[in-house]
CSV table of C-alpha atoms and ligand atoms in Angstrom, one decimal:
chain,number,residue,atom,x,y,z
X,228,MET,CA,0.0,0.0,0.0
X,229,THR,CA,2.8,2.4,1.1
X,230,LEU,CA,4.7,1.4,-2.0
X,231,SER,CA,1.9,2.2,-4.3
X,232,LEU,CA,1.2,5.6,-2.6
X,233,ASP,CA,5.0,6.4,-2.9
X,234,PHE,CA,4.8,5.5,-6.6
X,235,PHE,CA,1.9,7.9,-7.2
X,236,ARG,CA,3.6,10.6,-5.2
X,237,SER,CA,7.0,10.3,-7.1
X,238,SER,CA,7.6,12.3,-10.2
X,239,ILE,CA,8.6,9.3,-12.2
X,240,GLY,CA,5.4,7.5,-11.0
X,241,LYS,CA,3.4,10.4,-12.4
X,242,LYS,CA,5.3,10.4,-15.6
X,243,ILE,CA,4.7,6.7,-16.0
X,244,ILE,CA,1.0,7.3,-15.5
X,245,MET,CA,1.1,10.1,-18.1
X,246,ALA,CA,2.8,7.7,-20.5
X,247,ILE,CA,0.5,4.8,-20.1
X,248,THR,CA,-2.8,6.8,-20.2
X,249,GLY,CA,-1.5,8.8,-23.1
X,250,PHE,CA,-0.6,5.6,-25.0
X,251,ILE,CA,-4.1,4.3,-24.4
X,252,TRP,CA,-5.5,7.4,-26.1
X,253,PHE,CA,-3.0,7.3,-28.9
X,254,GLY,CA,-4.0,3.7,-29.6
X,255,PHE,CA,-7.6,4.7,-29.6
X,256,VAL,CA,-7.0,7.6,-32.0
X,257,ILE,CA,-5.2,5.3,-34.4
X,258,LEU,CA,-7.9,2.6,-34.3
X,259,HIS,CA,-10.7,5.2,-34.5
X,260,MET,CA,-9.0,6.9,-37.5
X,261,VAL,CA,-8.5,3.5,-39.3
X,262,GLY,CA,-12.2,2.7,-38.7
X,263,ASN,CA,-13.4,6.2,-39.8
X,264,LEU,CA,-11.3,6.0,-43.0
X,265,GLN,CA,-14.0,3.5,-44.2
X,266,VAL,CA,-16.0,6.6,-45.1
X,267,PHE,CA,-14.0,6.4,-48.4
X,268,GLN,CA,-15.6,3.0,-49.0
X,269,GLY,CA,-19.1,4.2,-48.9
X,270,PRO,CA,-22.2,4.1,-46.6
X,271,GLU,CA,-22.6,0.3,-46.4
X,272,LYS,CA,-19.0,-0.2,-45.1
X,273,LEU,CA,-19.0,2.6,-42.6
X,274,ASN,CA,-22.5,1.9,-41.2
X,275,THR,CA,-21.7,-1.8,-40.9
X,276,TYR,CA,-18.6,-0.9,-38.9
X,277,ALA,CA,-20.6,1.5,-36.7
X,278,LYS,CA,-23.2,-1.3,-36.1
X,279,PHE,CA,-20.5,-3.8,-35.3
X,280,LEU,CA,-19.2,-1.4,-32.6
X,281,LYS,CA,-22.6,-0.8,-31.2
X,282,ASP,CA,-23.3,-4.5,-31.1
X,283,LEU,CA,-20.3,-5.0,-28.8
X,284,GLY,CA,-22.7,-3.9,-26.0
X,285,PRO,CA,-21.0,-4.3,-22.6
X,286,LEU,CA,-17.6,-4.6,-24.2
X,287,LEU,CA,-18.0,-1.2,-25.7
X,288,TRP,CA,-18.9,0.2,-22.3
X,289,VAL,CA,-15.8,-1.4,-20.8
X,290,ALA,CA,-13.7,0.4,-23.5
X,291,ARG,CA,-15.5,3.7,-23.0
X,292,ILE,CA,-15.0,3.6,-19.2
X,293,GLY,CA,-11.3,2.7,-19.7
X,294,LEU,CA,-11.0,5.7,-22.0
X,295,ILE,CA,-12.7,8.0,-19.5
X,296,VAL,CA,-10.5,6.8,-16.6
X,297,ALA,CA,-7.4,7.1,-18.7
X,298,PHE,CA,-8.4,10.6,-19.7
X,299,VAL,CA,-9.2,11.8,-16.2
X,300,ALA,CA,-5.9,10.3,-14.8
X,301,HIS,CA,-3.9,11.9,-17.7
X,302,VAL,CA,-5.3,15.4,-17.1
X,303,CYS,CA,-5.1,15.2,-13.2
X,304,THR,CA,-1.5,13.9,-13.3
X,305,ALA,CA,-0.5,16.6,-15.8
X,306,ILE,CA,-1.9,19.3,-13.4
X,307,LEU,CA,-0.1,17.7,-10.4
X,308,LEU,CA,3.2,17.6,-12.4
X,309,LYS,CA,2.8,21.2,-13.5
X,310,LEU,CA,2.2,22.3,-9.9
X,311,GLU,CA,5.2,20.3,-8.7
X,312,ASN,CA,7.4,21.9,-11.3
X,313,SER,CA,6.2,25.4,-10.4
X,314,SER,CA,6.8,24.9,-6.7
X,315,ALA,CA,10.3,23.4,-7.4
X,316,ARG,CA,11.0,26.7,-9.3
X,317,PRO,CA,9.0,29.4,-7.4
X,318,VAL,CA,10.8,32.3,-9.2
X,319,SER,CA,10.5,32.0,-12.9
X,320,TYR,CA,13.6,32.5,-15.0
X,321,ALA,CA,14.3,36.1,-16.1
X,322,LYS,CA,15.0,34.9,-19.6
X,323,ASN,CA,13.0,32.2,-21.4
X,324,SER,CA,15.3,29.2,-21.1
X,325,THR,CA,13.3,27.0,-23.3
X,326,ILE,CA,14.8,28.2,-26.6
X,327,GLN,CA,15.9,24.6,-27.2
X,328,ALA,CA,12.5,23.1,-26.6
X,329,SER,CA,10.3,22.5,-29.5
X,330,VAL,CA,7.0,24.4,-30.1
X,331,ALA,CA,5.2,21.1,-29.4
X,332,SER,CA,6.8,20.6,-26.0
X,333,ARG,CA,6.3,24.2,-24.9
X,334,THR,CA,2.6,24.1,-25.8
X,335,MET,CA,1.6,20.8,-24.3
X,336,ALA,CA,-0.8,22.3,-21.7
X,337,TYR,CA,-2.5,24.5,-24.4
X,338,SER,CA,-2.7,21.8,-27.0
X,339,GLY,CA,-4.1,19.4,-24.3
X,340,LEU,CA,-6.8,22.0,-23.3
X,341,LEU,CA,-7.7,22.5,-26.9
X,342,LEU,CA,-8.1,18.8,-27.4
X,343,LEU,CA,-10.4,18.6,-24.4
X,344,THR,CA,-12.5,21.3,-26.1
X,345,PHE,CA,-12.5,19.4,-29.3
X,346,LEU,CA,-13.5,16.2,-27.6
X,347,ILE,CA,-16.5,17.8,-25.8
X,348,TYR,CA,-17.7,19.3,-29.1
X,349,HIS,CA,-17.0,16.1,-31.1
X,350,LEU,CA,-19.0,13.9,-28.6
X,351,ALA,CA,-21.9,16.5,-28.6
X,352,HIS,CA,-21.9,16.4,-32.4
X,353,PHE,CA,-21.3,12.8,-33.4
X,354,THR,CA,-22.1,10.7,-30.3
X,355,LEU,CA,-24.9,12.6,-28.7
X,356,GLY,CA,-26.4,14.5,-31.7
X,357,TYR,CA,-26.8,17.7,-29.6
X,358,THR,CA,-25.1,20.3,-31.8
X,359,ASN,CA,-26.7,19.3,-35.1
X,360,PRO,CA,-29.8,17.0,-34.5
X,361,ASP,CA,-30.5,17.3,-38.3
X,362,HIS,CA,-27.3,15.3,-39.0
X,363,TYR,CA,-28.1,12.7,-36.4
X,364,THR,CA,-31.6,11.5,-37.3
X,365,HIS,CA,-31.0,9.6,-40.6
X,366,GLU,CA,-31.4,5.8,-40.9
X,367,TYR,CA,-29.8,3.5,-43.3
X,368,ILE,CA,-30.9,0.0,-44.5
X,369,LEU,CA,-28.0,-2.4,-44.7
X,370,LYS,CA,-27.8,-5.0,-47.4
X,371,ASN,CA,-28.9,-7.7,-44.9
X,372,GLY,CA,-32.1,-5.6,-44.1
X,373,ASP,CA,-31.0,-4.2,-40.7
X,374,VAL,CA,-32.1,-0.6,-40.2
X,375,VAL,CA,-29.2,1.3,-38.5
X,376,HIS,CA,-28.2,4.8,-37.5
X,377,ASP,CA,-26.8,6.4,-40.7
X,378,VAL,CA,-23.3,7.4,-39.4
X,379,TYR,CA,-22.1,7.9,-43.0
X,380,ALA,CA,-24.8,10.6,-43.6
X,381,MET,CA,-23.9,12.2,-40.3
X,382,VAL,CA,-20.2,12.5,-41.1
X,383,ILE,CA,-20.9,13.7,-44.7
X,384,LEU,CA,-23.5,16.3,-43.6
X,385,GLY,CA,-21.2,17.4,-40.8
X,386,PHE,CA,-18.1,18.0,-42.9
X,387,GLN,CA,-20.0,19.6,-45.8
X,388,ASP,CA,-20.3,22.5,-43.4
X,389,PRO,CA,-17.1,24.6,-43.9
X,390,THR,CA,-17.1,25.9,-40.3
X,391,ILE,CA,-17.1,22.3,-39.0
X,392,SER,CA,-14.6,20.8,-41.3
X,393,ILE,CA,-12.2,23.8,-41.0
X,394,SER,CA,-12.4,23.7,-37.2
X,395,TYR,CA,-11.6,19.9,-37.3
X,396,ILE,CA,-8.6,20.6,-39.4
X,397,VAL,CA,-7.4,23.3,-37.0
X,398,PHE,CA,-7.9,20.9,-34.0
X,399,MET,CA,-6.0,18.2,-35.8
X,400,VAL,CA,-2.9,20.5,-35.9
X,401,PHE,CA,-3.0,20.6,-32.1
X,402,LEU,CA,-3.6,16.9,-31.9
X,403,ALA,CA,-0.5,16.3,-34.1
X,404,LEU,CA,1.6,18.8,-32.0
X,405,HIS,CA,0.5,17.1,-28.8
X,406,PHE,CA,1.2,13.6,-30.1
X,407,SER,CA,4.5,14.4,-31.7
X,408,HIS,CA,6.0,15.6,-28.4
X,409,ALA,CA,4.1,13.1,-26.2
X,410,LEU,CA,5.2,10.0,-28.0
X,411,GLY,CA,8.9,11.0,-27.6
X,412,SER,CA,8.4,11.7,-23.9
X,413,MET,CA,6.6,8.4,-23.5
X,414,LEU,CA,9.2,6.3,-25.2
X,415,GLN,CA,11.9,7.9,-22.9
X,416,THR,CA,9.8,7.6,-19.7
X,417,LEU,CA,9.1,4.0,-20.2
X,418,GLY,CA,12.7,3.4,-21.1
X,419,ILE,CA,11.8,1.8,-24.4
X,420,LEU,CA,14.5,3.7,-26.2
X,421,ALA,CA,17.8,4.9,-24.6
X,422,PRO,CA,18.7,8.7,-24.7
X,423,LYS,CA,21.2,8.0,-27.5
X,424,HIS,CA,18.2,7.3,-29.8
X,425,ASN,CA,16.8,10.8,-29.2
X,426,PRO,CA,17.0,12.0,-32.8
X,427,ALA,CA,15.3,8.7,-33.9
X,428,ILE,CA,12.6,9.1,-31.2
X,429,GLN,CA,12.0,12.6,-32.5
X,430,LYS,CA,11.6,11.4,-36.1
X,431,ILE,CA,9.3,8.5,-35.1
X,432,SER,CA,7.0,10.8,-33.0
X,433,THR,CA,6.9,13.5,-35.6
X,434,GLY,CA,6.1,10.9,-38.3
X,435,LEU,CA,3.3,9.4,-36.2
X,436,GLY,CA,1.9,12.8,-35.4
X,437,LEU,CA,1.9,13.6,-39.2
X,438,LEU,CA,0.2,10.3,-40.0
X,439,VAL,CA,-2.6,11.0,-37.6
X,440,PHE,CA,-2.9,14.6,-39.0
X,441,ILE,CA,-3.0,13.5,-42.7
X,442,GLY,CA,-5.5,10.6,-42.0
X,443,ASN,CA,-7.9,12.7,-39.9
X,444,CYS,CA,-7.7,15.7,-42.2
X,445,SER,CA,-8.3,13.7,-45.3
X,446,MET,CA,-11.9,13.1,-44.2
X,447,PRO,CA,-13.2,16.7,-43.6
X,448,LEU,CA,-11.1,17.9,-46.6
X,449,SER,CA,-12.3,15.5,-49.2
X,450,ILE,CA,-16.0,15.8,-48.0
X,451,LEU,CA,-15.7,19.7,-48.0
X,452,LEU,CA,-14.2,19.6,-51.5
X,453,GLY,CA,-17.0,17.3,-52.7
X,454,TYR,CA,-14.8,14.3,-53.5
X,455,VAL,CA,-16.9,12.2,-51.1
X,456,ARG,CA,-20.6,12.7,-51.1
H,92,HEM,C1,-11.8,13.5,-38.8
H,92,HEM,C2,-11.7,12.9,-37.7
H,92,HEM,C3,-12.7,12.1,-37.0
H,92,HEM,C4,-13.9,11.6,-37.4
H,92,HEM,C5,-14.5,11.5,-38.8
H,92,HEM,C6,-14.6,11.0,-36.3
H,92,HEM,C7,-15.8,10.4,-36.3
H,92,HEM,C8,-16.5,9.9,-35.2
H,92,HEM,C9,-17.9,9.4,-35.3
H,92,HEM,C10,-18.7,9.2,-36.6
H,92,HEM,C11,-18.2,9.0,-34.0
H,92,HEM,C12,-19.6,8.4,-33.6
H,92,HEM,C13,-19.5,6.9,-33.8
H,92,HEM,C14,-20.9,6.3,-33.7
H,92,HEM,O1,-21.8,6.9,-33.2
H,92,HEM,O2,-21.0,5.1,-34.1
H,92,HEM,C15,-17.1,9.3,-33.2
H,92,HEM,C16,-17.1,9.1,-31.8
H,92,HEM,C17,-16.0,9.4,-31.0
H,92,HEM,N1,-14.8,10.0,-31.4
H,92,HEM,FE1,-14.3,10.6,-33.3
H,92,HEM,N2,-13.8,11.2,-35.2
H,92,HEM,C18,-12.7,11.8,-35.5
H,92,HEM,C19,-11.6,12.2,-34.7
H,92,HEM,C20,-11.6,11.9,-33.4
H,92,HEM,C21,-10.4,12.2,-32.5
H,92,HEM,C22,-9.2,12.9,-33.0
H,92,HEM,C23,-10.7,11.8,-31.3
H,92,HEM,C24,-9.9,11.9,-30.0
H,92,HEM,C25,-9.0,12.7,-29.7
H,92,HEM,C26,-12.1,11.2,-31.3
H,92,HEM,C27,-12.7,10.6,-30.3
H,92,HEM,C28,-14.0,10.1,-30.3
H,92,HEM,C29,-14.6,9.5,-29.2
H,92,HEM,C30,-14.1,9.3,-27.8
H,92,HEM,C31,-15.9,9.0,-29.6
H,92,HEM,C32,-17.0,8.3,-28.8
H,92,HEM,C33,-16.8,6.8,-29.0
H,92,HEM,C34,-18.0,6.0,-28.4
H,92,HEM,O3,-19.0,6.6,-28.2
H,92,HEM,O4,-17.8,4.9,-28.0
H,92,HEM,N3,-12.5,11.3,-32.6
H,92,HEM,N4,-16.1,9.9,-33.9
């Protein structure tokens, strides 16, 4: 018991929690993107996939609860680490000493806050149907005769609105920035790669951030430009 409390109190314990919970979300974002890219294969494919997820029933709820717990733990631990860092250095440096740090690393708190805003909006739009109920109420008949929620129509109608698709693209810039720094920190914290691999870590994290950016932006962009209808 004491050991586990000591673990949560230590800086390295907190960094490990940040790394694991961040990795859970990174894994989700990759899987979610791969699933969503089926929008390019038409309504039958995307709606069948959405129905498959819904039919997971209790398993889906286990995954959702896991994501919520990971999210809350990630944000709370980030705040605790920030407070610890500030109290360890009560007087801020006269000169900004982070010249060496990348834009991504200096803006982690801001990009994280913007992602939280995105997530609240995204869930209100696509999962709860609050922001645009007219996008949410369509039904689709699958080839096997099942009547399902038309997730394809919801995504197309959503991204045909320039304000929505451009906002998504802007949020994806912050997602890519957050990921590109976070993945590097995570690999170092978990000791997966030694410090001598720093340049390689940086390249891998930037590459993965870029991949998520391109994949997620391809959907709003091609729908907005009318390539996918
Ligand atoms: C262009 C990019 C994206 C598209 C097209 C998209 C699409 C969707 C759709 C259609 C749903 C509702 C699924 C359904 O009701 O069957 C959904 C849910 C969700 N999305 Fe996204 N999404 C995108 C990006 C993201 C990102 C970047 C995140 C996280 C940072 C995210 C997190 C979620 C979560 C947590 C849910 C709720 C899942 C659930 O209810 O089980 N999405 N998304």
